[in-house]
PDB file of N, CA, C and O in Angstrom:
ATOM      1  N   UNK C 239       0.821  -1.204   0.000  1.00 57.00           N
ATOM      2  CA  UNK C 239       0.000   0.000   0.000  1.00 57.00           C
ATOM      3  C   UNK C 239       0.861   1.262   0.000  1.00 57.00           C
ATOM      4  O   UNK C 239       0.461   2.242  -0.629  1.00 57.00           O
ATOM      5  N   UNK C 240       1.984   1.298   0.647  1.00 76.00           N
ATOM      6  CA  UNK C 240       3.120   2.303   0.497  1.00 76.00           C
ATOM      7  C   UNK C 240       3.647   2.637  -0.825  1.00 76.00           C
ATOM      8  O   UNK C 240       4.105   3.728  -1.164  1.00 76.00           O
ATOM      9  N   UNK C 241       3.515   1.421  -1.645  1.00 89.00           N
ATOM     10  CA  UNK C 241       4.148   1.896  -2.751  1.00 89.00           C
ATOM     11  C   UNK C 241       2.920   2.832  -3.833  1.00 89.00           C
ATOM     12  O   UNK C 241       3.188   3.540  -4.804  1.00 89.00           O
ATOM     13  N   UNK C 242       1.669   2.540  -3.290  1.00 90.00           N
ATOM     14  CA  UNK C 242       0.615   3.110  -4.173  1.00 90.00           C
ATOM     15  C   UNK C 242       0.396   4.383  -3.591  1.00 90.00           C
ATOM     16  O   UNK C 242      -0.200   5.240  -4.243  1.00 90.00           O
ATOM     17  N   UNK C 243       0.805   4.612  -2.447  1.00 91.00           N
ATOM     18  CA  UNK C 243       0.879   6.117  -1.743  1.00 91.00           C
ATOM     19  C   UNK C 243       1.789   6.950  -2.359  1.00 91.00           C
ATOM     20  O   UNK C 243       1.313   8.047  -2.650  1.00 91.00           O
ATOM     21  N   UNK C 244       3.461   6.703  -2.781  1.00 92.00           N
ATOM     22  CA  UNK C 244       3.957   7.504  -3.432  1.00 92.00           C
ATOM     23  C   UNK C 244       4.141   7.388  -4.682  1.00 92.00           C
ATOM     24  O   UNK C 244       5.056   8.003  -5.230  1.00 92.00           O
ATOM     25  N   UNK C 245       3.125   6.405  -5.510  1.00 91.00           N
ATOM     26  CA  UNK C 245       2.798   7.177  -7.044  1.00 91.00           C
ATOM     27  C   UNK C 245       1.836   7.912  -6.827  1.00 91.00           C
ATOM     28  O   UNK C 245       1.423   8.266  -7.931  1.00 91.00           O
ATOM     29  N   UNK C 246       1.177   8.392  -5.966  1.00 93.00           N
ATOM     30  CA  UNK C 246      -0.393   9.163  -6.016  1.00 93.00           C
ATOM     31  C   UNK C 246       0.433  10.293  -5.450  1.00 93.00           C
ATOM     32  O   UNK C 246      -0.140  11.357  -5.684  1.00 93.00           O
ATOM     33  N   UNK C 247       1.939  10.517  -4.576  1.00 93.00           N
ATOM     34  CA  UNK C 247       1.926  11.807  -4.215  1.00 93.00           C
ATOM     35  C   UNK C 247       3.123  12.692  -5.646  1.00 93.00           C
ATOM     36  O   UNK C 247       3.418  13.867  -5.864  1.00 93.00           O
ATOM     37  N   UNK C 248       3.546  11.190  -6.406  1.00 92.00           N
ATOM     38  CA  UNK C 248       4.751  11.648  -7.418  1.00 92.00           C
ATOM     39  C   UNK C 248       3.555  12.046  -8.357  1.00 92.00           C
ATOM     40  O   UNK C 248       3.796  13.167  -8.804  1.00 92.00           O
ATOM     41  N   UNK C 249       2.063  11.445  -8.947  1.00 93.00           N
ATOM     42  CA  UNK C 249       1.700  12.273  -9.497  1.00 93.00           C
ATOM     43  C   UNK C 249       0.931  13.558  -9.565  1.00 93.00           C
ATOM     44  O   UNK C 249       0.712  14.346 -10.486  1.00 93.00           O
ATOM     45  N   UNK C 250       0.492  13.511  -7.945  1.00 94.00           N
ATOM     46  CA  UNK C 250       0.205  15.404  -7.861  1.00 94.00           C
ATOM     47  C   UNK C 250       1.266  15.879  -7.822  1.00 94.00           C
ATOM     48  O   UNK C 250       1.562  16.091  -8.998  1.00 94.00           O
ATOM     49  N   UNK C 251       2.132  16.224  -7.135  1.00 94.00           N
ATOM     50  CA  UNK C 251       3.474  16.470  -7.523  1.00 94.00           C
ATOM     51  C   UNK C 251       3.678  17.054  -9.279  1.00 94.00           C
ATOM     52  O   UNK C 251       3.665  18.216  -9.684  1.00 94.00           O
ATOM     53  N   UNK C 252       3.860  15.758 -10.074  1.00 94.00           N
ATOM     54  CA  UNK C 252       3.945  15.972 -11.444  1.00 94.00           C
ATOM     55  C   UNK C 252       3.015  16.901 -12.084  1.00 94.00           C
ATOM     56  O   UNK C 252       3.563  17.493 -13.013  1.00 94.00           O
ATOM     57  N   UNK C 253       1.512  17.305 -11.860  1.00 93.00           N
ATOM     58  CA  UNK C 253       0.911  17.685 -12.127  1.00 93.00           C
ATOM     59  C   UNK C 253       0.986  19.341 -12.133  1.00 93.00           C
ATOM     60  O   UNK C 253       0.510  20.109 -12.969  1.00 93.00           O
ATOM     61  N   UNK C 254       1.733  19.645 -10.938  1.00 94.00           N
ATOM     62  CA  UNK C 254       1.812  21.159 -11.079  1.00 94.00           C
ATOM     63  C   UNK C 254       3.180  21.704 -11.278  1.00 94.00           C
ATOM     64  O   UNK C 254       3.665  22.767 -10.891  1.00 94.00           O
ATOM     65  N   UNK C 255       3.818  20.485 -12.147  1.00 92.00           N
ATOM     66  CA  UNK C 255       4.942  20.868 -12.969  1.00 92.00           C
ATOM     67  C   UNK C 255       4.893  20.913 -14.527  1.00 92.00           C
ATOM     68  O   UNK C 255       4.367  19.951 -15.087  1.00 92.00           O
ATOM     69  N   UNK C 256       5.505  22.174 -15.462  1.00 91.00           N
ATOM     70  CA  UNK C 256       5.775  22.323 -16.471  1.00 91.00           C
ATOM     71  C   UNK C 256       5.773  21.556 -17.084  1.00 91.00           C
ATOM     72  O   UNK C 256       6.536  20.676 -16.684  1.00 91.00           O
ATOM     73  N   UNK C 257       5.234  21.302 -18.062  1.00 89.00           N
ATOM     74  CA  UNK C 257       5.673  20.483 -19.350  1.00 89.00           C
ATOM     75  C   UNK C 257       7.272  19.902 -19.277  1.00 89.00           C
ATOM     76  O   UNK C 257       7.695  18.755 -19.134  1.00 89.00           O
ATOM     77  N   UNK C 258       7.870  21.015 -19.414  1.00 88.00           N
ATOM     78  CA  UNK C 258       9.738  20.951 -19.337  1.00 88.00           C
ATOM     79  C   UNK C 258       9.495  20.163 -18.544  1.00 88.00           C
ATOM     80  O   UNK C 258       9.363  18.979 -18.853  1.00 88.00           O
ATOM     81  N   UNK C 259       9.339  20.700 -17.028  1.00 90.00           N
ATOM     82  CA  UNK C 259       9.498  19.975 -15.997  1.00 90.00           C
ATOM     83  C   UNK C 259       9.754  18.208 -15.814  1.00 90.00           C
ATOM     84  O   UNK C 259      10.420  17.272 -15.372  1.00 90.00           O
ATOM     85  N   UNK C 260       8.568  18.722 -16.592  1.00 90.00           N
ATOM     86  CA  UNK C 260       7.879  16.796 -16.836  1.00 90.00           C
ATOM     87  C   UNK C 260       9.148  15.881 -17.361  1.00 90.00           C
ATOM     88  O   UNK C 260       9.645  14.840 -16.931  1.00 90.00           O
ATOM     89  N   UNK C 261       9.450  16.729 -18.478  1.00 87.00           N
ATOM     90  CA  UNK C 261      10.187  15.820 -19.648  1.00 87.00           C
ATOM     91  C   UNK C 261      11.396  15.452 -18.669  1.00 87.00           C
ATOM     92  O   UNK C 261      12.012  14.388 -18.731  1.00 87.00           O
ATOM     93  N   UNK C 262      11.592  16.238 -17.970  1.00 88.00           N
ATOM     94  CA  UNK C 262      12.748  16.370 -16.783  1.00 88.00           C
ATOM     95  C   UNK C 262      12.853  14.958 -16.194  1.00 88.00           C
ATOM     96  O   UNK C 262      13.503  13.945 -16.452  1.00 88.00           O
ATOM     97  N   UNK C 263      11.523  15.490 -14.887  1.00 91.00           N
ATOM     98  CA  UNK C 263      11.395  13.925 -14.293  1.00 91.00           C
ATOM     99  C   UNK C 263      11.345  12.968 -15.449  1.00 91.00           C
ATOM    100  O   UNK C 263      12.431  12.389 -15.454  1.00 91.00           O
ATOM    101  N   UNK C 264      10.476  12.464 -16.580  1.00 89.00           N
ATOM    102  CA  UNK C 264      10.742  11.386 -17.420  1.00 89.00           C
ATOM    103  C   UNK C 264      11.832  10.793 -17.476  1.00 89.00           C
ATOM    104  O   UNK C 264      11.966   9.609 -17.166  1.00 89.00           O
ATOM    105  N   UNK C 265      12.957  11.707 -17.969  1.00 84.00           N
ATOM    106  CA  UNK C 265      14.584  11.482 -18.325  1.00 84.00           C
ATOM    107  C   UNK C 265      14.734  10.527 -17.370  1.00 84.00           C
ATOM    108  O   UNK C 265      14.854   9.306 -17.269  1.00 84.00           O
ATOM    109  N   UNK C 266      14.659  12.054 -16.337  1.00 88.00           N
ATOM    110  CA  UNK C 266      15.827  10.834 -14.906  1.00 88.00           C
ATOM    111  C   UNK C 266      14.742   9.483 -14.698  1.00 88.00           C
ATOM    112  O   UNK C 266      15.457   8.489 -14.820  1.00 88.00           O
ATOM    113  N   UNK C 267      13.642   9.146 -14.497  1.00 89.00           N
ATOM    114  CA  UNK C 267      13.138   7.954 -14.068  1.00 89.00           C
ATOM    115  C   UNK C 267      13.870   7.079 -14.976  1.00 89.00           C
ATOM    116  O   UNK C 267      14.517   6.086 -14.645  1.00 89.00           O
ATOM    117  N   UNK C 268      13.633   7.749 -16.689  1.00 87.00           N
ATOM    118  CA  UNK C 268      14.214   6.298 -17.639  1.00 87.00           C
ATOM    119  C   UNK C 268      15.612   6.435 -17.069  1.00 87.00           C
ATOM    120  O   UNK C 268      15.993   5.286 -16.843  1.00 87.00           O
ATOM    121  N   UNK C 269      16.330   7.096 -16.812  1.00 84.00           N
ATOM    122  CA  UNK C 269      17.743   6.833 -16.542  1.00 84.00           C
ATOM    123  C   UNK C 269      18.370   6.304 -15.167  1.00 84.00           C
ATOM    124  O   UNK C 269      19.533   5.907 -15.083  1.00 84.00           O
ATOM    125  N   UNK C 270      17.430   6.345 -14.059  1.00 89.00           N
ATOM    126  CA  UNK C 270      17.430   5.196 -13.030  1.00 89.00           C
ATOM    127  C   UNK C 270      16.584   3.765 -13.627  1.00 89.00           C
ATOM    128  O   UNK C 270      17.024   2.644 -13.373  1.00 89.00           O
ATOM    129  N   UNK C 271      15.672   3.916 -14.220  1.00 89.00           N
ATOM    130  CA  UNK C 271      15.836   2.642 -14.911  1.00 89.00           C
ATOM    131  C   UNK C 271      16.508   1.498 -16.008  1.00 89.00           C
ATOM    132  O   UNK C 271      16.120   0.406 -16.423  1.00 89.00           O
ATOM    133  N   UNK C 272      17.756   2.366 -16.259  1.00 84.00           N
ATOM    134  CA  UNK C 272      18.615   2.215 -17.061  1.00 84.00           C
ATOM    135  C   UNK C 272      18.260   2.130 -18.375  1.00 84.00           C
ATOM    136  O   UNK C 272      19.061   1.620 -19.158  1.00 84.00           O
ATOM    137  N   UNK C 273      16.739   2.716 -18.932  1.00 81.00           N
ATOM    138  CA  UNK C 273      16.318   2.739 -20.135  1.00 81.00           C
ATOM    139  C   UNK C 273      16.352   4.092 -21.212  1.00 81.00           C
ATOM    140  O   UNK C 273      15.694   4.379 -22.212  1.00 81.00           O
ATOM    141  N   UNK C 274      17.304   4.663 -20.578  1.00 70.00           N
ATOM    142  CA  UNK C 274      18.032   5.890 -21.190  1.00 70.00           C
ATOM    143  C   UNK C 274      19.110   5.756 -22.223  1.00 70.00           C
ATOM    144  O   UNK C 274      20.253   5.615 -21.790  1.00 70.00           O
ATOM    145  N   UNK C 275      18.929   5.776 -23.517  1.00 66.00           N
ATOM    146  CA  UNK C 275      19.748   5.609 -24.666  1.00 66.00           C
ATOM    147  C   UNK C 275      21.306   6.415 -24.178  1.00 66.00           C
ATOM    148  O   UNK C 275      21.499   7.458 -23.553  1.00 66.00           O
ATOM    149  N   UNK C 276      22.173   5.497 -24.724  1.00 71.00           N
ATOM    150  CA  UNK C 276      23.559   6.683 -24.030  1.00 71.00           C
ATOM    151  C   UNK C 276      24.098   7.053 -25.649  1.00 71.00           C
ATOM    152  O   UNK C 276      24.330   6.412 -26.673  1.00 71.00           O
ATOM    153  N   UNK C 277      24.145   8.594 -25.177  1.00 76.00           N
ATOM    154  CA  UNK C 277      24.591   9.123 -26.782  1.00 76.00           C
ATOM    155  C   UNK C 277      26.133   9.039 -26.584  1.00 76.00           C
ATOM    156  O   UNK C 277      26.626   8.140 -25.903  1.00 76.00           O
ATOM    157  N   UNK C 278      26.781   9.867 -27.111  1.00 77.00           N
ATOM    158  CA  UNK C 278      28.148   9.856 -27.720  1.00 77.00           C
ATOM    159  C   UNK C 278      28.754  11.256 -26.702  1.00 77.00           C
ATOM    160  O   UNK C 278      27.742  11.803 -26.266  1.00 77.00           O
ATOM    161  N   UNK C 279      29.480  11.682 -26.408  1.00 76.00           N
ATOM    162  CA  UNK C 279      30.078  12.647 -25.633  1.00 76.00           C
ATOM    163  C   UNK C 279      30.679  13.533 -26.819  1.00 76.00           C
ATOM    164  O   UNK C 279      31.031  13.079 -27.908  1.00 76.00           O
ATOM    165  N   UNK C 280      30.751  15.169 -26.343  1.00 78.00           N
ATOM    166  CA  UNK C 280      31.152  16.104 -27.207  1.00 78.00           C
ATOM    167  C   UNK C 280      33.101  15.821 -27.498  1.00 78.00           C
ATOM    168  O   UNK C 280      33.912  15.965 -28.412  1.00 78.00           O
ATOM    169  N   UNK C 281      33.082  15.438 -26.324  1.00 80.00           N
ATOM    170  CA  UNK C 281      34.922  14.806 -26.273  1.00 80.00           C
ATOM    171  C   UNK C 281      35.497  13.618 -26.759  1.00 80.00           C
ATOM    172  O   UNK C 281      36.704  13.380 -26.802  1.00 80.00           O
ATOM    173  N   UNK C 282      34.287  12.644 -27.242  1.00 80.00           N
ATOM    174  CA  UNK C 282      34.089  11.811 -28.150  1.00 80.00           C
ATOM    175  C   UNK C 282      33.863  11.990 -29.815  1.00 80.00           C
ATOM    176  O   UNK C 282      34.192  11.035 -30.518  1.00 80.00           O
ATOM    177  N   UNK C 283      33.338  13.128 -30.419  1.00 77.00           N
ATOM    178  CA  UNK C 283      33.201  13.691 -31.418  1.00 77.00           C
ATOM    179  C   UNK C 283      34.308  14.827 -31.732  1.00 77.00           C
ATOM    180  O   UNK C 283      34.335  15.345 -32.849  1.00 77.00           O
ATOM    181  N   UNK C 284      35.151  15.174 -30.798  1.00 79.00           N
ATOM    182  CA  UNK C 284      36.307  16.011 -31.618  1.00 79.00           C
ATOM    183  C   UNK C 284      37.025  15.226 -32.523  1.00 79.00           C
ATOM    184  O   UNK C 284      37.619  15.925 -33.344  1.00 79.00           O
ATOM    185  N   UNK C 285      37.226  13.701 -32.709  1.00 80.00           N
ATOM    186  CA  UNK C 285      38.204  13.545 -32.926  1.00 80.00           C
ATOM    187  C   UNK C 285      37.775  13.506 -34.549  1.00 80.00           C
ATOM    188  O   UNK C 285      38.557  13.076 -35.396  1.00 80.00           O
ATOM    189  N   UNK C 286      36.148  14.117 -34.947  1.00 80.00           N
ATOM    190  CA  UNK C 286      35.747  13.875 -36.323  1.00 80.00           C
ATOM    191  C   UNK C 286      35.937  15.364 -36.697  1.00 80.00           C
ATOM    192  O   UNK C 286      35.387  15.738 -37.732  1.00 80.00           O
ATOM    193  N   UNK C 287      36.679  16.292 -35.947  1.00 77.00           N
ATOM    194  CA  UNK C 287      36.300  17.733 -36.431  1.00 77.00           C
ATOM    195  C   UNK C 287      37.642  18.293 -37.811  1.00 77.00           C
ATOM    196  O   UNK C 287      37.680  19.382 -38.383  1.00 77.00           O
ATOM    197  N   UNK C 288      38.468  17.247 -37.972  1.00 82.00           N
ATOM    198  CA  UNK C 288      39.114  17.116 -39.231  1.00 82.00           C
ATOM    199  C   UNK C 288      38.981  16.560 -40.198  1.00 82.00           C
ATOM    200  O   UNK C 288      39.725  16.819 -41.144  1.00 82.00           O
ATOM    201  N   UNK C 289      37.937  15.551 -40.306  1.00 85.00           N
ATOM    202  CA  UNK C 289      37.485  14.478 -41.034  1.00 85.00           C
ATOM    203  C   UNK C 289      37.374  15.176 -42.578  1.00 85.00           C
ATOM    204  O   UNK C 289      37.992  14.645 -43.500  1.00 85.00           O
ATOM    205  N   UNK C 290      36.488  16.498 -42.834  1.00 84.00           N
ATOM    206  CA  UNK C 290      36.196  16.918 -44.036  1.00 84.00           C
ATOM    207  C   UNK C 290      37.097  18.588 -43.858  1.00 84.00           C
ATOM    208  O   UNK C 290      37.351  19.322 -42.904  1.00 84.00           O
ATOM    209  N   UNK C 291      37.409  18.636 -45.605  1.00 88.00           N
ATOM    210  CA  UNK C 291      38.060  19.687 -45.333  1.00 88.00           C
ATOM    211  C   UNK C 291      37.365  21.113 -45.815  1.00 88.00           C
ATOM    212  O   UNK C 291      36.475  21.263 -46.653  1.00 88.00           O
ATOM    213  N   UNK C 292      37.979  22.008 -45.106  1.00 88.00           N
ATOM    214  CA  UNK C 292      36.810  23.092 -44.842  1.00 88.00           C
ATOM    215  C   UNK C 292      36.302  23.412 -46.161  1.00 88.00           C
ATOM    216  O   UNK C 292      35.179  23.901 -46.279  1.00 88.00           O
ATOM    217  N   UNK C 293      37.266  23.102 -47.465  1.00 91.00           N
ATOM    218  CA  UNK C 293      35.914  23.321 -48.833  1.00 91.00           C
ATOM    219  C   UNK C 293      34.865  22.805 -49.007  1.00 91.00           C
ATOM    220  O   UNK C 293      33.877  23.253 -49.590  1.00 91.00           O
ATOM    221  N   UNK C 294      35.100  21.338 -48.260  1.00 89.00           N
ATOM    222  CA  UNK C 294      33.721  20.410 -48.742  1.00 89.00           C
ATOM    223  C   UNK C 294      32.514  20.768 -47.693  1.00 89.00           C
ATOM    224  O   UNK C 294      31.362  20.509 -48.041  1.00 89.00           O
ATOM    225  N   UNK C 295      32.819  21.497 -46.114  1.00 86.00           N
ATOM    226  CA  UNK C 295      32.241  22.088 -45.557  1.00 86.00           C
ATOM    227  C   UNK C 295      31.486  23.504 -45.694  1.00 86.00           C
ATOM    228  O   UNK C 295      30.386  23.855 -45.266  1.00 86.00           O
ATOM    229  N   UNK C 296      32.497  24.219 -46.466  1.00 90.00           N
ATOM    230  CA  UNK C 296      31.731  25.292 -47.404  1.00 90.00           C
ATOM    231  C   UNK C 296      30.719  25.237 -48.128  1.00 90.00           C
ATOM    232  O   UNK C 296      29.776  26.029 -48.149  1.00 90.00           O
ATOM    233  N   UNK C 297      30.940  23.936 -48.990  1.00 91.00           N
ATOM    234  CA  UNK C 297      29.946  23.626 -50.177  1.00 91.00           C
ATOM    235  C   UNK C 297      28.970  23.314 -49.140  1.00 91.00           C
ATOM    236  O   UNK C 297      28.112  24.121 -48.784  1.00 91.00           O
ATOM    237  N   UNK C 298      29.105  22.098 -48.636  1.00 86.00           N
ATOM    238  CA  UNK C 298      27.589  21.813 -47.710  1.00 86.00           C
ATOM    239  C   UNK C 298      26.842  22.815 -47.126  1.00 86.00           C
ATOM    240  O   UNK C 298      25.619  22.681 -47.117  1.00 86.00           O
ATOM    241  N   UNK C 299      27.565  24.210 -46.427  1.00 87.00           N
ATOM    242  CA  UNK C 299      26.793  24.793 -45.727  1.00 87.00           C
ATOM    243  C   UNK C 299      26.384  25.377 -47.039  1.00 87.00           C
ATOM    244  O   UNK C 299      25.182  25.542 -46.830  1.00 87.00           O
ATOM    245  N   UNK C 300      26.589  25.775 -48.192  1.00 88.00           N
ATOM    246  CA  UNK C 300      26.385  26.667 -49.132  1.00 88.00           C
ATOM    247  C   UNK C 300      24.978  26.194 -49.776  1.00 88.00           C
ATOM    248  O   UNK C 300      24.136  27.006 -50.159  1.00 88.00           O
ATOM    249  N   UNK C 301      24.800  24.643 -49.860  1.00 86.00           N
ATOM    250  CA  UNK C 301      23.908  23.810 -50.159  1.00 86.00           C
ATOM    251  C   UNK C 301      22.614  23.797 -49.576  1.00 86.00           C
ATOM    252  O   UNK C 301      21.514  23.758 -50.129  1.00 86.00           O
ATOM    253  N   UNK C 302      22.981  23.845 -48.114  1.00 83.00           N
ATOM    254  CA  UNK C 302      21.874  23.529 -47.255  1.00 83.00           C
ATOM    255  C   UNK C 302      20.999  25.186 -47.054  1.00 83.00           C
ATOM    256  O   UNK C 302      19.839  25.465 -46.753  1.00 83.00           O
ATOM    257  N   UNK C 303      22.167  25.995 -47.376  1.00 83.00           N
ATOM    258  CA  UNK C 303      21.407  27.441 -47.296  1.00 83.00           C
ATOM    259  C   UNK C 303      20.589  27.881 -48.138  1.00 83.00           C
ATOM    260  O   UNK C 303      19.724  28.717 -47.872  1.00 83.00           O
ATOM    261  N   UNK C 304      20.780  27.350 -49.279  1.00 81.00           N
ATOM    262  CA  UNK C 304      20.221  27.369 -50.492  1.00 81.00           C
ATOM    263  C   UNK C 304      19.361  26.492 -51.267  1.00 81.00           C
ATOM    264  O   UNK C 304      18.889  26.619 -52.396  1.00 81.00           O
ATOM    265  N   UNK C 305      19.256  25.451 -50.283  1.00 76.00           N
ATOM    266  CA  UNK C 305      18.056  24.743 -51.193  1.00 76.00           C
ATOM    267  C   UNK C 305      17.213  24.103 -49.625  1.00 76.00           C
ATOM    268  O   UNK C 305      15.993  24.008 -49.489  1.00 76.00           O
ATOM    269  N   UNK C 306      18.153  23.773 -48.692  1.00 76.00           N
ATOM    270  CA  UNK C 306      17.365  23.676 -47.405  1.00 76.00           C
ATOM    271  C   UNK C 306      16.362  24.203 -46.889  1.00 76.00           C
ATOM    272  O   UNK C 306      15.398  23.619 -46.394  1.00 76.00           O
ATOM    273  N   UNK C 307      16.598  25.659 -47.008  1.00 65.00           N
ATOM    274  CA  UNK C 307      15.878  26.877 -46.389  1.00 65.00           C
ATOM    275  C   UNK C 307      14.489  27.617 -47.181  1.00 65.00           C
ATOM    276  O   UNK C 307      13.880  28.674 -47.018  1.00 65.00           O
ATOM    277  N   UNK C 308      14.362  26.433 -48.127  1.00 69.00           N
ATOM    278  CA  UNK C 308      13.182  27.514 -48.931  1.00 69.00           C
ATOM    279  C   UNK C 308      11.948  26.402 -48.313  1.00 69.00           C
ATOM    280  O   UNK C 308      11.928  25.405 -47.592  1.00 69.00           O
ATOM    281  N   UNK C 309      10.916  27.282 -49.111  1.00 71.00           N
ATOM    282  CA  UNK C 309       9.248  26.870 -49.318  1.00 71.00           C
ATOM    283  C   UNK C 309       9.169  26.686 -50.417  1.00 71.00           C
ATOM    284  O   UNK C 309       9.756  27.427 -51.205  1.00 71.00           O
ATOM    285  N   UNK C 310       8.527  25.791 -50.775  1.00 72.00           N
ATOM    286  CA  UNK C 310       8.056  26.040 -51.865  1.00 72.00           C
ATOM    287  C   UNK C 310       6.414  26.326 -51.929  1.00 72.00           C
ATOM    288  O   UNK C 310       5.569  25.433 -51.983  1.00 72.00           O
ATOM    289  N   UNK C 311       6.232  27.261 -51.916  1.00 75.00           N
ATOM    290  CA  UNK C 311       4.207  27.332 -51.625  1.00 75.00           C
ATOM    291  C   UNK C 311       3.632  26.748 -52.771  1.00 75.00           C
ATOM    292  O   UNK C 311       2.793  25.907 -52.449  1.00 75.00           O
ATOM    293  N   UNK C 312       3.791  26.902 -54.190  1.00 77.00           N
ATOM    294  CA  UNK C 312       3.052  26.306 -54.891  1.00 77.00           C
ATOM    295  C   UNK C 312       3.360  24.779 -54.861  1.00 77.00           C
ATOM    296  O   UNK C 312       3.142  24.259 -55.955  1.00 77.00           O
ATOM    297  N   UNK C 313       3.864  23.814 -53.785  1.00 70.00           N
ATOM    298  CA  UNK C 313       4.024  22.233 -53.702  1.00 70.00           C
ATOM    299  C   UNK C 313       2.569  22.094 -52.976  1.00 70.00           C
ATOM    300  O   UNK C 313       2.247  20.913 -53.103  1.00 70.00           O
ATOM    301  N   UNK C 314       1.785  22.643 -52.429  1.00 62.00           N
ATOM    302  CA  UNK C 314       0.633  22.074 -51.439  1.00 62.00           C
ATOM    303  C   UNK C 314      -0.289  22.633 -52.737  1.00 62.00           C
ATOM    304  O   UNK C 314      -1.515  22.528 -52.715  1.00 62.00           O
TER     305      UNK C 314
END
């Protein structure tokens, strides 16, 4: 019966928290339940920050600015 007492006080509790909030508690529960995906660390990804060289990085951003960024209104 204790354990049905503090899901009834974790969800008033939850209730007069933010949206954010929420997503908050979610995280950490999945991540004491160890059902939290583990991403990659930013100190783990330097070692790709030479991989392409800054022309072919030019072109891409040049690409994505330019054909990424539109509407097209007459498609709907």
């Amino acid at each position: 019966m204790e354990n049905l007492e503090h899901i009834q006080e974790i969800v008033k509790r939850l209730n007069s928290l933010s949206p954010g909030q929420q997503r908050q508690v979610l995280d950490y529960i999945l991540e004491l339940s160890g059902e939290t995906p583990k991403g990659i660390s930013g100190k783990e990804l330097l070692e790709f920050v030479d991989l392409f060289p800054p022309e072919d990085i030019a072109q891409i951003k040049k690409a994505i600015e330019e054909d990424c960024e539109q509407v097209d209104t007459s498609e709907w």
